Backbone as a chain_set.jsonl record, in Angstrom:
{"seq": "MKKWLIMILVIVLLVSGCSTGVYLKMIPNLKEYGKMEIERFNQLIISHCYFTSDSQYQNLVVIERGEDNEIELLDFDMVKVNELATAIVMDIEQTYASLETGTYIASDESYYQKRLQEVSRSGIVSQIPIATLLNLPALSFLSPSIPVRYKHLSSVGSSIVKSIENYGVNHVMVELSIEVKMNLTMVYPFFIQYHTHAIKIPVLLEIFQGQVPLVYSH", "coords": {"N": [[103.591, -15.876, -0.373], [103.164, -14.854, 2.139], [102.759, -12.175, 1.501], [100.307, -12.323, 0.141], [98.593, -13.043, 2.201], [98.733, -10.769, 3.77], [97.578, -8.891, 2.016], [94.983, -9.933, 1.768], [94.148, -9.617, 4.403], [94.183, -6.814, 4.605], [92.17, -6.158, 2.752], [89.947, -7.333, 4.001], [89.829, -5.766, 6.325], [89.31, -3.263, 5.185], [86.792, -3.68, 4.017], [85.347, -4.288, 6.314], [85.594, -1.864, 7.644], [84.186, -0.171, 5.923], [81.661, -1.344, 6.096], [81.119, -0.905, 8.786], [81.023, 1.879, 8.786], [78.797, 2.322, 7.134], [76.823, 1.124, 8.676], [76.856, 2.735, 10.977], [75.941, 5.046, 9.832], [73.344, 4.343, 9.36], [72.166, 4.165, 11.858], [70.698, 6.43, 13.141], [68.288, 6.479, 11.56], [67.514, 3.864, 11.98], [66.924, 3.82, 14.719], [64.731, 5.546, 14.714], [62.837, 4.27, 13.033], [62.678, 1.897, 14.46], [61.594, 2.728, 16.915], [59.079, 3.56, 16.017], [58.017, 1.103, 15.137], [57.953, -0.358, 17.53], [56.117, 1.151, 18.99], [53.845, 0.775, 17.43], [53.474, -1.924, 17.87], [53.001, -1.956, 20.642], [50.613, -0.493, 20.659], [48.97, -2.281, 19.371], [48.777, -4.34, 21.268], [47.59, -2.984, 23.458], [45.21, -2.17, 22.31], [43.817, -4.498, 22.315], [43.569, -5.186, 24.905], [42.432, -6.079, 28.243], [39.006, -5.568, 28.767], [36.134, -4.804, 30.572], [32.712, -6.031, 30.732], [30.012, -4.219, 29.142], [28.146, -3.494, 31.074], [29.625, -3.095, 33.345], [30.776, -0.686, 32.956], [28.877, 1.095, 33.469], [27.434, 3.509, 35.682], [29.799, 4.707, 36.483], [30.007, 7.372, 36.727], [29.086, 9.693, 39.149], [26.287, 11.478, 40.032], [24.644, 14.101, 41.627], [21.62, 15.784, 42.062], [19.843, 18.874, 42.62], [16.716, 20.236, 43.928], [15.766, 21.71, 41.804], [16.626, 20.272, 39.707], [19.156, 20.832, 38.867], [22.66, 20.182, 38.523], [24.382, 19.369, 41.415], [26.468, 17.938, 42.434], [29.112, 16.34, 40.818], [30.935, 13.664, 39.946], [33.373, 10.947, 39.873], [33.07, 7.422, 40.402], [35.533, 6.366, 42.074], [36.441, 3.968, 43.107], [35.442, 1.963, 41.422], [36.602, 2.88, 39.051], [39.358, 2.659, 39.59], [39.529, -0.106, 39.956], [38.986, -0.966, 37.372], [41.171, 0.168, 35.975], [43.27, -1.242, 37.193], [42.675, -3.874, 36.374], [43.069, -3.661, 33.611], [45.82, -2.999, 33.453], [46.982, -5.27, 34.661], [46.294, -7.238, 32.818], [47.756, -6.408, 30.558], [50.352, -6.631, 31.602], [50.494, -9.423, 32.044], [50.307, -10.323, 29.437], [52.703, -9.31, 28.297], [54.517, -10.68, 29.925], [54.16, -13.382, 29.195], [54.939, -13.176, 26.55], [57.628, -12.52, 26.863], [58.687, -14.848, 28.031], [58.288, -16.611, 26.042], [56.011, -18.174, 25.925], [53.515, -17.579, 25.009], [50.397, -18.461, 23.693], [48.377, -18.615, 20.903], [44.939, -17.879, 21.03], [42.973, -18.005, 19.172], [42.339, -17.83, 15.586], [42.835, -15.286, 14.709], [44.445, -12.324, 13.344], [45.729, -10.79, 15.316], [46.184, -12.599, 17.486], [47.815, -14.531, 16.249], [49.972, -12.922, 15.57], [51.046, -12.144, 18.072], [51.819, -14.64, 19.071], [53.788, -15.322, 17.246], [55.722, -13.29, 17.724], [56.294, -13.941, 20.334], [57.634, -16.347, 20.015], [59.888, -15.676, 18.465], [60.838, -13.228, 19.393], [61.2, -11.051, 17.864], [60.08, -7.968, 16.832], [59.931, -6.492, 14.515], [61.187, -6.423, 11.117], [63.452, -4.465, 9.555], [64.14, -3.246, 6.412], [67.405, -2.812, 5.047], [67.794, -1.144, 2.872], [65.704, 0.668, 3.151], [66.534, 2.051, 5.408], [68.697, 3.334, 4.363], [67.559, 5.173, 2.808], [66.643, 4.227, 0.332], [64.117, 3.315, -0.902], [63.089, 1.938, -3.133], [64.546, -0.337, -3.36], [63.924, -1.854, -1.21], [62.554, -4.277, -1.102], [64.365, -6.07, -1.955], [66.648, -5.964, -0.411], [68.595, -7.134, 2.444], [67.398, -7.418, 5.882], [67.261, -5.719, 9.094], [66.783, -6.98, 12.278], [64.425, -5.974, 14.796], [64.222, -6.219, 18.149], [62.553, -6.622, 21.33], [62.55, -5.888, 24.85], [60.895, -6.24, 27.82], [60.959, -3.881, 30.386], [60.057, -2.978, 33.005], [57.353, -2.896, 35.428], [54.092, -2.208, 34.133], [52.683, 1.002, 34.185], [49.932, 3.098, 35.266], [47.704, 5.886, 34.907], [44.928, 7.949, 35.815], [42.872, 9.924, 33.849], [40.796, 12.642, 33.994], [38.028, 14.593, 32.859], [35.82, 17.29, 33.05], [33.482, 19.36, 31.7], [31.627, 22.217, 30.425], [29.282, 21.758, 27.784], [28.085, 22.883, 24.938], [24.767, 24.236, 25.108], [23.561, 24.259, 28.279], [24.523, 21.673, 28.942], [26.672, 19.03, 30.036], [29.851, 17.693, 29.466], [31.427, 14.698, 30.123], [34.447, 13.097, 30.528], [36.532, 10.264, 30.619], [39.636, 8.733, 30.895], [42.207, 6.243, 30.735], [45.577, 6.34, 31.16], [48.218, 4.517, 29.986], [51.492, 3.571, 30.712], [54.51, 2.337, 29.455], [57.712, 0.837, 29.875], [60.323, 0.005, 27.819], [62.985, -1.901, 26.288], [64.603, -1.522, 23.272], [66.156, -3.745, 21.162], [68.881, -3.864, 19.142], [71.203, -4.989, 16.579], [74.312, -4.873, 18.041], [73.724, -2.661, 19.713], [71.544, -1.127, 22.196], [68.396, 0.476, 22.99], [66.624, 2.511, 25.201], [63.17, 2.973, 25.867], [60.221, 4.779, 26.492], [56.785, 4.503, 26.413], [53.665, 5.98, 26.169], [50.202, 5.483, 26.213], [46.91, 6.516, 25.707], [43.861, 5.316, 26.87], [40.608, 5.56, 25.971], [37.855, 5.527, 28.099], [35.332, 6.392, 28.944], [32.837, 8.537, 27.701], [30.474, 10.804, 28.093], [27.461, 12.728, 27.872], [25.624, 14.957, 29.804], [22.574, 16.484, 30.888], [22.521, 19.766, 32.109], [24.506, 22.092, 34.118], [28.013, 22.559, 34.688], [28.997, 22.178, 38.028], [29.905, 24.941, 40.201], [32.231, 24.406, 41.628], [33.953, 23.104, 39.913], [34.775, 25.034, 38.247], [36.922, 26.458, 38.993]], "CA": [[102.43, -16.343, 0.405], [102.968, -13.898, 3.225], [102.201, -10.956, 0.922], [98.895, -12.562, -0.144], [97.88, -13.007, 3.477], [98.648, -9.358, 4.173], [96.608, -8.247, 1.127], [93.646, -10.406, 2.159], [93.838, -8.981, 5.683], [93.89, -5.401, 4.315], [90.858, -6.113, 2.107], [88.943, -7.625, 5.045], [89.733, -4.59, 7.198], [88.652, -2.185, 4.435], [85.369, -4.021, 3.909], [84.77, -4.144, 7.649], [85.508, -0.431, 7.93], [83.076, 0.377, 5.137], [80.412, -1.856, 6.673], [80.899, -0.188, 10.044], [80.608, 3.239, 8.446], [77.426, 2.28, 6.631], [75.936, 0.814, 9.805], [76.773, 3.935, 11.811], [75.106, 6.0, 9.094], [71.964, 3.886, 9.438], [71.673, 4.119, 13.237], [69.596, 7.374, 13.426], [67.055, 5.991, 10.94], [67.162, 2.598, 12.626], [66.27, 4.169, 15.979], [63.442, 6.161, 14.425], [61.938, 3.221, 12.554], [62.486, 0.949, 15.558], [60.642, 3.332, 17.855], [57.76, 3.532, 15.39], [57.538, -0.275, 15.125], [57.635, -0.741, 18.915], [54.874, 1.83, 19.355], [52.768, 0.075, 16.734], [53.28, -3.197, 18.565], [52.347, -1.631, 21.914], [49.234, -0.098, 20.366], [48.257, -3.519, 19.052], [48.491, -5.034, 22.531], [46.65, -2.213, 24.275], [43.911, -2.161, 21.638], [43.153, -5.769, 22.586], [43.735, -5.519, 26.321], [41.236, -6.434, 29.01], [37.921, -4.63, 29.01], [35.009, -5.464, 31.213], [31.467, -5.959, 29.973], [29.437, -2.876, 29.108], [27.422, -3.204, 32.311], [30.566, -2.656, 34.374], [31.12, 0.707, 32.702], [27.771, 1.918, 33.922], [27.504, 4.054, 37.042], [31.118, 5.22, 36.835], [29.803, 8.784, 37.034], [28.163, 9.937, 40.263], [25.646, 12.789, 39.882], [23.597, 14.471, 42.589], [20.901, 16.958, 41.577], [18.998, 19.571, 43.592], [15.283, 20.224, 43.666], [15.526, 22.298, 40.478], [17.23, 19.328, 38.768], [20.5, 21.261, 38.499], [23.714, 19.331, 39.072], [25.064, 19.903, 42.588], [27.701, 17.17, 42.593], [29.444, 15.528, 39.649], [32.222, 13.045, 40.232], [33.521, 9.572, 39.41], [33.203, 6.375, 41.411], [36.947, 6.032, 41.905], [36.665, 2.557, 43.422], [35.212, 1.232, 40.173], [37.587, 3.318, 38.055], [40.648, 2.056, 39.944], [39.429, -1.542, 39.678], [39.1, -1.106, 35.925], [42.562, 0.461, 35.605], [44.092, -2.363, 37.67], [42.416, -5.029, 35.514], [43.707, -3.41, 32.316], [47.27, -3.08, 33.632], [47.346, -6.669, 34.922], [46.177, -7.985, 31.566], [48.905, -6.039, 29.728], [51.529, -7.231, 32.239], [50.489, -10.867, 31.791], [50.598, -10.526, 28.016], [54.137, -9.098, 28.109], [55.253, -11.74, 30.625], [54.132, -14.596, 28.372], [55.756, -12.905, 25.368], [59.036, -12.572, 27.274], [59.088, -16.231, 28.307], [58.06, -17.426, 24.855], [54.957, -19.156, 26.212], [52.209, -17.102, 24.557], [49.726, -19.358, 22.762], [47.23, -17.968, 20.265], [43.664, -18.447, 21.467], [42.122, -18.159, 17.989], [43.055, -17.687, 14.317], [42.879, -13.877, 14.327], [45.773, -11.759, 13.078], [46.317, -10.351, 16.578], [46.677, -13.751, 18.241], [48.933, -15.127, 15.516], [51.101, -11.979, 15.643], [51.66, -12.243, 19.389], [52.496, -15.936, 19.196], [54.997, -15.237, 16.425], [56.697, -12.47, 18.45], [56.678, -14.702, 21.52], [58.6, -17.386, 19.631], [61.126, -15.13, 17.893], [61.286, -12.023, 20.083], [61.399, -9.998, 16.858], [58.89, -7.157, 16.599], [59.904, -6.036, 13.122], [62.38, -6.538, 10.287], [63.534, -3.215, 8.797], [65.072, -3.4, 5.288], [68.558, -1.917, 5.054], [67.575, -0.135, 1.823], [64.84, 1.697, 3.727], [67.357, 2.846, 6.326], [69.627, 4.127, 3.545], [66.718, 6.02, 1.949], [66.545, 3.627, -1.0], [62.898, 2.506, -0.77], [62.842, 1.108, -4.313], [65.289, -1.602, -3.209], [63.598, -2.413, 0.102], [62.091, -5.662, -1.226], [65.497, -6.912, -2.344], [67.766, -5.877, 0.527], [68.439, -7.825, 3.731], [66.748, -6.605, 6.919], [67.802, -5.714, 10.449], [65.688, -7.282, 13.209], [64.219, -5.152, 15.993], [63.684, -7.021, 19.238], [62.177, -5.82, 22.477], [62.613, -6.515, 26.17], [60.064, -5.494, 28.761], [61.85, -3.457, 31.459], [59.491, -2.903, 34.347], [55.901, -3.024, 35.456], [53.303, -1.214, 33.41], [52.044, 1.958, 35.086], [48.736, 3.734, 34.716], [47.164, 7.057, 35.59], [43.551, 8.215, 35.423], [42.714, 11.274, 33.329], [39.383, 13.013, 34.069], [37.683, 15.896, 32.306], [34.416, 17.682, 33.203], [33.367, 20.722, 31.159], [30.36, 22.567, 29.778], [29.235, 21.337, 26.392], [26.905, 23.48, 24.32], [23.834, 24.946, 25.984], [23.0, 23.49, 29.397], [24.946, 20.27, 28.927], [27.992, 18.768, 30.607], [30.565, 16.56, 28.872], [32.28, 14.011, 31.092], [35.366, 12.203, 29.82], [37.418, 9.507, 31.49], [40.61, 7.92, 30.162], [43.289, 5.635, 31.508], [46.842, 6.434, 30.428], [49.112, 3.399, 30.301], [52.881, 3.886, 30.374], [55.35, 1.151, 29.429], [59.139, 1.015, 29.665], [60.837, -1.099, 27.017], [64.29, -1.786, 25.662], [64.663, -1.988, 21.893], [67.44, -4.423, 21.003], [69.367, -3.897, 17.771], [72.564, -5.535, 16.52], [75.421, -4.103, 18.613], [73.361, -1.62, 20.672], [70.167, -1.147, 22.683], [67.835, 1.805, 23.222], [65.512, 2.512, 26.144], [62.031, 3.692, 25.297], [59.0, 4.849, 27.279], [55.658, 4.752, 25.521], [52.404, 6.213, 26.872], [49.018, 5.392, 25.362], [45.687, 6.845, 26.438], [42.727, 4.455, 26.542], [39.328, 6.192, 26.312], [36.974, 4.623, 28.837], [33.967, 6.904, 29.066], [32.526, 9.868, 27.183], [29.028, 10.954, 28.206], [26.939, 14.092, 27.949], [24.482, 15.028, 30.716], [21.889, 17.777, 30.901], [22.841, 20.56, 33.287], [25.713, 22.915, 34.079], [29.091, 22.128, 35.57], [28.967, 22.886, 39.32], [30.918, 25.998, 40.317], [33.467, 23.89, 42.202], [34.817, 22.682, 38.809], [35.082, 26.204, 37.418], [38.093, 27.143, 39.559]], "C": [[102.081, -15.352, 1.499], [102.329, -12.617, 2.706], [100.712, -11.121, 0.633], [98.052, -12.493, 1.135], [97.688, -11.57, 3.951], [97.601, -8.631, 3.331], [95.172, -8.638, 1.494], [93.203, -9.73, 3.45], [93.453, -7.517, 5.48], [92.5, -5.268, 3.703], [89.743, -6.346, 3.122], [88.74, -6.422, 5.944], [89.014, -3.44, 6.5], [87.15, -2.431, 4.328], [84.668, -3.845, 5.243], [84.589, -2.681, 8.01], [84.357, 0.218, 7.191], [81.739, -0.052, 5.719], [80.081, -1.134, 7.969], [80.417, 1.227, 9.783], [79.182, 3.302, 7.964], [76.457, 2.043, 7.781], [75.765, 2.033, 10.715], [75.886, 4.996, 11.154], [73.626, 5.642, 9.219], [71.348, 4.036, 10.826], [70.562, 5.136, 13.525], [68.264, 6.926, 12.833], [66.573, 4.708, 11.588], [66.436, 2.855, 13.944], [64.866, 4.714, 15.746], [62.416, 5.12, 13.969], [61.65, 2.21, 13.664], [61.487, 1.456, 16.572], [59.22, 3.267, 17.3], [57.175, 2.118, 15.413], [57.16, -0.752, 16.527], [56.323, -0.108, 19.338], [53.677, 1.199, 18.664], [52.447, -1.235, 17.434], [52.572, -2.981, 19.902], [50.878, -1.282, 21.701], [48.384, -1.319, 20.059], [47.856, -4.252, 20.321], [47.435, -4.293, 23.333], [45.261, -2.175, 23.64], [43.119, -3.436, 21.916], [43.244, -6.155, 24.062], [42.385, -5.721, 26.998], [40.243, -5.279, 29.095], [36.756, -5.401, 29.597], [33.785, -5.381, 30.317], [30.889, -4.555, 30.073], [28.754, -2.507, 30.417], [28.343, -2.692, 33.405], [31.078, -1.245, 34.131], [30.019, 1.651, 33.171], [28.015, 2.38, 35.356], [28.921, 4.442, 37.46], [31.027, 6.695, 37.231], [28.75, 8.904, 38.129], [27.609, 11.355, 40.13], [24.582, 12.96, 40.964], [22.967, 15.77, 42.114], [20.054, 17.553, 42.699], [17.541, 19.505, 43.194], [14.94, 20.802, 42.293], [16.161, 21.47, 39.357], [18.603, 19.779, 38.252], [21.535, 20.371, 39.191], [24.387, 20.035, 40.258], [26.397, 19.196, 42.83], [27.899, 16.303, 41.359], [30.842, 14.964, 39.845], [32.248, 11.623, 39.664], [33.56, 8.627, 40.609], [34.614, 5.81, 41.283], [37.273, 4.599, 42.291], [36.522, 1.726, 42.151], [36.26, 1.594, 39.12], [38.947, 2.678, 38.327], [40.647, 0.549, 39.702], [39.593, -1.807, 38.185], [40.534, -0.888, 35.465], [43.484, -0.691, 36.006], [43.924, -3.582, 36.776], [43.104, -4.872, 34.159], [45.218, -3.584, 32.419], [47.716, -4.522, 33.855], [47.288, -7.503, 33.656], [47.364, -7.695, 30.646], [50.188, -6.672, 30.279], [51.616, -8.718, 31.931], [50.804, -11.179, 30.338], [52.089, -10.374, 27.751], [54.954, -10.211, 28.76], [55.291, -13.017, 29.786], [54.92, -14.409, 27.073], [57.235, -13.042, 25.696], [59.52, -14.003, 27.449], [58.875, -17.157, 27.118], [56.95, -18.435, 25.007], [53.582, -18.707, 25.722], [51.648, -18.057, 23.504], [48.49, -18.666, 22.212], [45.94, -18.669, 20.673], [42.669, -18.602, 20.316], [42.975, -17.909, 16.747], [43.144, -16.238, 13.849], [44.315, -13.412, 14.105], [46.472, -11.399, 14.387], [46.93, -11.518, 17.333], [47.88, -14.398, 17.556], [50.181, -14.251, 15.609], [51.809, -12.094, 16.983], [52.392, -13.566, 19.567], [53.8, -15.941, 18.406], [56.088, -14.444, 17.14], [57.19, -13.209, 19.686], [57.739, -15.74, 21.189], [59.941, -16.79, 19.21], [61.706, -13.964, 18.689], [61.455, -10.843, 19.151], [60.081, -9.279, 16.607], [58.787, -6.754, 15.135], [61.236, -6.313, 12.438], [62.426, -5.293, 9.39], [64.563, -3.372, 7.676], [66.202, -2.369, 5.347], [68.384, -0.814, 4.012], [66.687, 0.995, 2.326], [65.638, 2.621, 4.63], [68.353, 3.731, 5.578], [68.886, 5.03, 2.566], [66.714, 5.556, 0.503], [65.304, 2.728, -1.029], [62.628, 1.582, -1.948], [63.517, -0.255, -4.194], [64.914, -2.343, -1.927], [63.162, -3.874, 0.029], [63.239, -6.626, -1.54], [66.587, -6.969, -1.291], [67.518, -6.717, 1.774], [67.872, -6.868, 4.781], [67.467, -6.723, 8.252], [66.648, -5.973, 11.416], [65.634, -6.299, 14.371], [63.55, -6.038, 17.042], [63.299, -6.101, 20.387], [62.422, -6.616, 23.748], [61.833, -5.63, 27.124], [60.906, -5.159, 29.993], [61.232, -3.551, 32.846], [57.988, -2.989, 34.269], [55.236, -1.889, 34.685], [52.63, -0.303, 34.422], [50.824, 2.575, 34.447], [48.371, 4.953, 35.538], [45.785, 7.341, 35.013], [43.413, 9.683, 35.028], [41.219, 11.589, 33.276], [39.175, 14.401, 33.483], [36.188, 16.126, 32.46], [34.301, 19.124, 32.725], [31.995, 20.946, 30.528], [30.424, 22.216, 28.301], [27.949, 21.881, 25.766], [26.058, 24.217, 25.345], [23.252, 23.981, 27.008], [23.288, 21.991, 29.305], [26.373, 20.165, 29.473], [28.6, 17.559, 29.901], [31.546, 15.997, 29.891], [33.136, 12.997, 30.338], [36.309, 11.547, 30.818], [38.333, 8.639, 30.633], [41.61, 7.331, 31.142], [44.546, 5.681, 30.657], [47.786, 5.338, 30.907], [50.521, 3.75, 29.825], [53.732, 2.625, 30.509], [56.806, 1.526, 29.193], [59.674, -0.223, 28.947], [62.275, -0.824, 26.603], [64.181, -2.313, 24.249], [66.072, -2.527, 21.665], [67.781, -4.515, 19.519], [70.711, -4.625, 17.751], [73.578, -4.52, 17.041], [75.016, -2.956, 19.535], [71.896, -1.785, 21.078], [69.699, 0.295, 22.901], [66.647, 1.679, 24.162], [64.389, 3.401, 25.615], [60.851, 3.63, 26.263], [57.859, 5.253, 26.358], [54.387, 4.877, 26.346], [51.253, 6.207, 25.882], [47.782, 5.667, 26.212], [44.535, 5.979, 25.937], [41.44, 5.172, 26.928], [38.412, 5.162, 26.975], [35.527, 5.087, 28.788], [33.875, 8.298, 28.462], [31.005, 9.993, 27.174], [28.654, 12.422, 28.334], [25.671, 14.077, 28.798], [23.854, 16.422, 30.616], [22.197, 18.492, 32.211], [24.093, 21.379, 33.07], [26.752, 22.341, 35.028], [28.992, 22.88, 36.881], [30.139, 23.857, 39.446], [32.246, 25.485, 40.846], [34.457, 23.475, 41.128], [35.246, 23.862, 37.942], [36.332, 26.934, 37.898], [39.323, 26.276, 39.403]], "O": [[100.917, -15.046, 1.761], [101.469, -12.032, 3.365], [99.932, -10.192, 0.843], [96.945, -11.953, 1.139], [96.63, -11.203, 4.463], [96.819, -7.843, 3.863], [94.273, -7.799, 1.528], [92.05, -9.322, 3.589], [92.51, -7.03, 6.103], [91.736, -4.38, 4.079], [88.725, -5.654, 3.112], [87.607, -6.09, 6.293], [88.218, -2.728, 7.112], [86.342, -1.523, 4.519], [83.553, -3.33, 5.313], [83.581, -2.292, 8.6], [83.637, 1.049, 7.745], [80.806, 0.744, 5.827], [78.927, -0.792, 8.229], [79.519, 1.722, 10.464], [78.433, 4.211, 8.325], [75.403, 2.676, 7.858], [74.658, 2.325, 11.167], [75.179, 5.742, 11.832], [72.762, 6.518, 9.19], [70.123, 4.036, 10.955], [69.55, 4.75, 14.109], [67.232, 6.98, 13.503], [65.37, 4.487, 11.731], [65.449, 2.188, 14.252], [63.931, 4.391, 16.479], [61.283, 5.091, 14.45], [60.527, 1.724, 13.795], [60.63, 0.706, 17.038], [58.275, 2.956, 18.026], [55.985, 1.942, 15.675], [56.169, -1.462, 16.7], [55.5, -0.761, 19.98], [52.603, 1.1, 19.257], [51.282, -1.607, 17.572], [51.658, -3.725, 20.256], [50.009, -1.714, 22.458], [47.215, -1.384, 20.442], [46.728, -4.731, 20.439], [46.489, -4.903, 23.832], [44.253, -2.15, 24.346], [41.897, -3.457, 21.771], [43.022, -7.311, 24.422], [41.333, -5.548, 26.383], [40.603, -4.157, 29.45], [36.441, -6.51, 29.166], [33.817, -4.738, 29.268], [31.233, -3.795, 30.978], [28.776, -1.347, 30.828], [27.915, -1.949, 34.288], [31.739, -0.666, 34.993], [30.221, 2.863, 33.254], [28.711, 1.723, 36.131], [29.22, 4.502, 38.653], [31.865, 7.199, 37.978], [27.676, 8.306, 38.054], [28.371, 12.322, 40.117], [23.742, 12.088, 41.183], [23.665, 16.735, 41.802], [19.607, 16.847, 43.603], [17.172, 18.812, 42.246], [13.935, 20.424, 41.691], [16.225, 21.908, 38.209], [19.147, 19.187, 37.319], [21.312, 19.877, 40.296], [24.895, 21.148, 40.125], [27.336, 19.786, 43.364], [26.979, 15.62, 40.909], [31.817, 15.712, 39.902], [31.281, 11.161, 39.059], [34.024, 8.992, 41.689], [34.863, 4.898, 40.494], [38.287, 4.062, 41.845], [37.372, 0.891, 41.844], [36.744, 0.73, 38.39], [39.612, 2.21, 37.402], [41.662, -0.01, 39.286], [40.261, -2.762, 37.787], [41.057, -1.661, 34.662], [44.375, -1.071, 35.246], [44.902, -4.255, 36.451], [43.657, -5.833, 33.623], [45.829, -4.238, 31.574], [48.725, -4.949, 33.294], [48.13, -8.374, 33.441], [47.915, -8.606, 30.028], [51.008, -7.187, 29.519], [52.687, -9.222, 31.595], [51.476, -12.164, 30.033], [52.684, -11.204, 27.063], [55.97, -10.638, 28.211], [56.336, -13.661, 29.679], [55.501, -15.362, 26.554], [58.005, -13.605, 24.918], [60.639, -14.334, 27.059], [59.229, -18.335, 27.166], [56.929, -19.446, 24.306], [52.585, -19.378, 25.989], [52.335, -18.416, 22.547], [47.651, -18.186, 22.974], [45.859, -19.898, 20.663], [41.639, -19.257, 20.47], [44.197, -17.79, 16.845], [43.498, -15.99, 12.696], [45.266, -14.015, 14.602], [47.662, -11.667, 14.554], [48.077, -11.436, 17.774], [48.85, -14.769, 18.217], [51.3, -14.754, 15.712], [53.038, -12.136, 17.032], [53.473, -13.602, 20.155], [54.8, -16.502, 18.853], [57.245, -14.864, 17.167], [58.363, -13.115, 20.046], [58.642, -15.987, 21.989], [60.999, -17.321, 19.549], [62.915, -13.734, 18.669], [61.814, -9.751, 19.591], [59.089, -9.896, 16.219], [57.691, -6.682, 14.579], [62.275, -6.423, 13.089], [61.538, -5.093, 8.562], [65.739, -3.607, 7.954], [65.973, -1.201, 5.659], [68.783, 0.327, 4.246], [66.895, 2.153, 1.967], [65.439, 3.836, 4.617], [68.798, 4.753, 6.1], [69.47, 5.579, 1.631], [66.773, 6.36, -0.428], [65.428, 1.511, -1.167], [61.997, 0.54, -1.775], [63.109, -1.214, -4.848], [65.529, -3.357, -1.598], [63.369, -4.631, 0.977], [63.096, -7.841, -1.405], [67.375, -7.916, -1.269], [66.369, -6.984, 2.127], [67.869, -5.652, 4.585], [68.184, -7.69, 8.508], [65.641, -5.265, 11.379], [66.667, -5.848, 14.867], [62.445, -6.539, 16.834], [63.68, -4.931, 20.406], [62.493, -7.844, 23.731], [62.078, -4.427, 27.223], [61.507, -6.054, 30.587], [61.819, -4.137, 33.756], [57.413, -3.134, 33.19], [55.751, -0.774, 34.603], [52.068, -0.777, 35.409], [50.692, 2.579, 33.223], [48.693, 5.036, 36.723], [45.507, 7.014, 33.86], [43.794, 10.576, 35.785], [40.459, 10.895, 32.599], [40.037, 15.273, 33.596], [35.378, 15.289, 32.063], [34.947, 20.015, 33.278], [31.302, 20.001, 30.15], [31.462, 22.352, 27.653], [26.858, 21.384, 26.044], [26.573, 24.753, 26.326], [22.554, 23.027, 26.667], [22.417, 21.158, 29.556], [27.165, 21.102, 29.373], [27.948, 16.526, 29.753], [32.377, 16.716, 30.446], [32.622, 12.151, 29.607], [36.815, 12.19, 31.737], [37.872, 7.905, 29.759], [41.823, 7.858, 32.233], [44.579, 5.126, 29.559], [48.107, 5.252, 32.093], [50.717, 4.17, 28.685], [53.69, 1.936, 31.528], [57.102, 2.424, 28.405], [59.497, -1.35, 29.409], [62.724, 0.322, 26.571], [63.717, -3.433, 24.04], [67.058, -1.845, 21.943], [67.072, -5.154, 18.741], [71.299, -4.854, 18.808], [73.672, -3.413, 16.511], [75.901, -2.315, 20.103], [71.119, -2.473, 20.417], [70.512, 1.216, 22.985], [65.767, 0.845, 23.951], [64.632, 4.44, 25.0], [60.52, 2.567, 26.786], [57.962, 6.229, 25.615], [54.063, 3.987, 27.132], [51.321, 6.852, 24.835], [47.63, 5.116, 27.303], [44.267, 5.916, 24.738], [41.199, 5.377, 28.118], [38.225, 4.06, 26.459], [34.611, 4.284, 28.614], [34.744, 9.139, 28.692], [30.328, 9.37, 26.356], [29.426, 13.241, 28.834], [24.757, 13.29, 28.551], [24.528, 17.403, 30.301], [22.141, 17.894, 33.286], [24.676, 21.372, 31.986], [26.419, 21.72, 36.037], [28.911, 24.108, 36.869], [31.213, 23.639, 38.884], [33.289, 26.065, 40.547], [35.664, 23.48, 41.367], [36.01, 23.683, 36.993], [36.756, 27.913, 37.284], [40.413, 26.671, 39.816]]}, "num_chains": 1, "name": "protein.A"}
């Protein structure tokens, strides 16, 4: 009886050792796929984040022209731009907060709303098939999966990216974007990974007649 117990124990240890070895082999791919899935999830949230009405995007660019109609001053109304950036960041923060607490409720029947409510309930962003991680894609539909969870680490940050440059003949292209940066923890079985993801949100792209003032050429 004692010998059988020893044999069973040896078999369990061997199987556990093999499983551990296989799991360790999967970790690099798991991190890569997990990062990709988290970034897709972040992109989904930011693509649906707060945006004001079209009228509130007007007059973000301040232009002063001389008597010859040439541009003498070209700048942004930073009060309006900062208000917009703050509104976007607050909306993203509130979305993540409700996801973290499991209280997000879908506001309609769209895929986006249903997806967020599902993640809010389970905390799982994605299920990655083990066969995929072992480079056996043909078996991915049959193999069990490893869940990828997320945890929001800190407040969402933003920065304003501006660009003013000559565009073609006697035209100026003005571009304004808001870059949103998020810190997240990806939670896997037996380990976690910290991840920072930055996404640029285009806000404004307009072309005006005139030349870029010399002050922007240096």
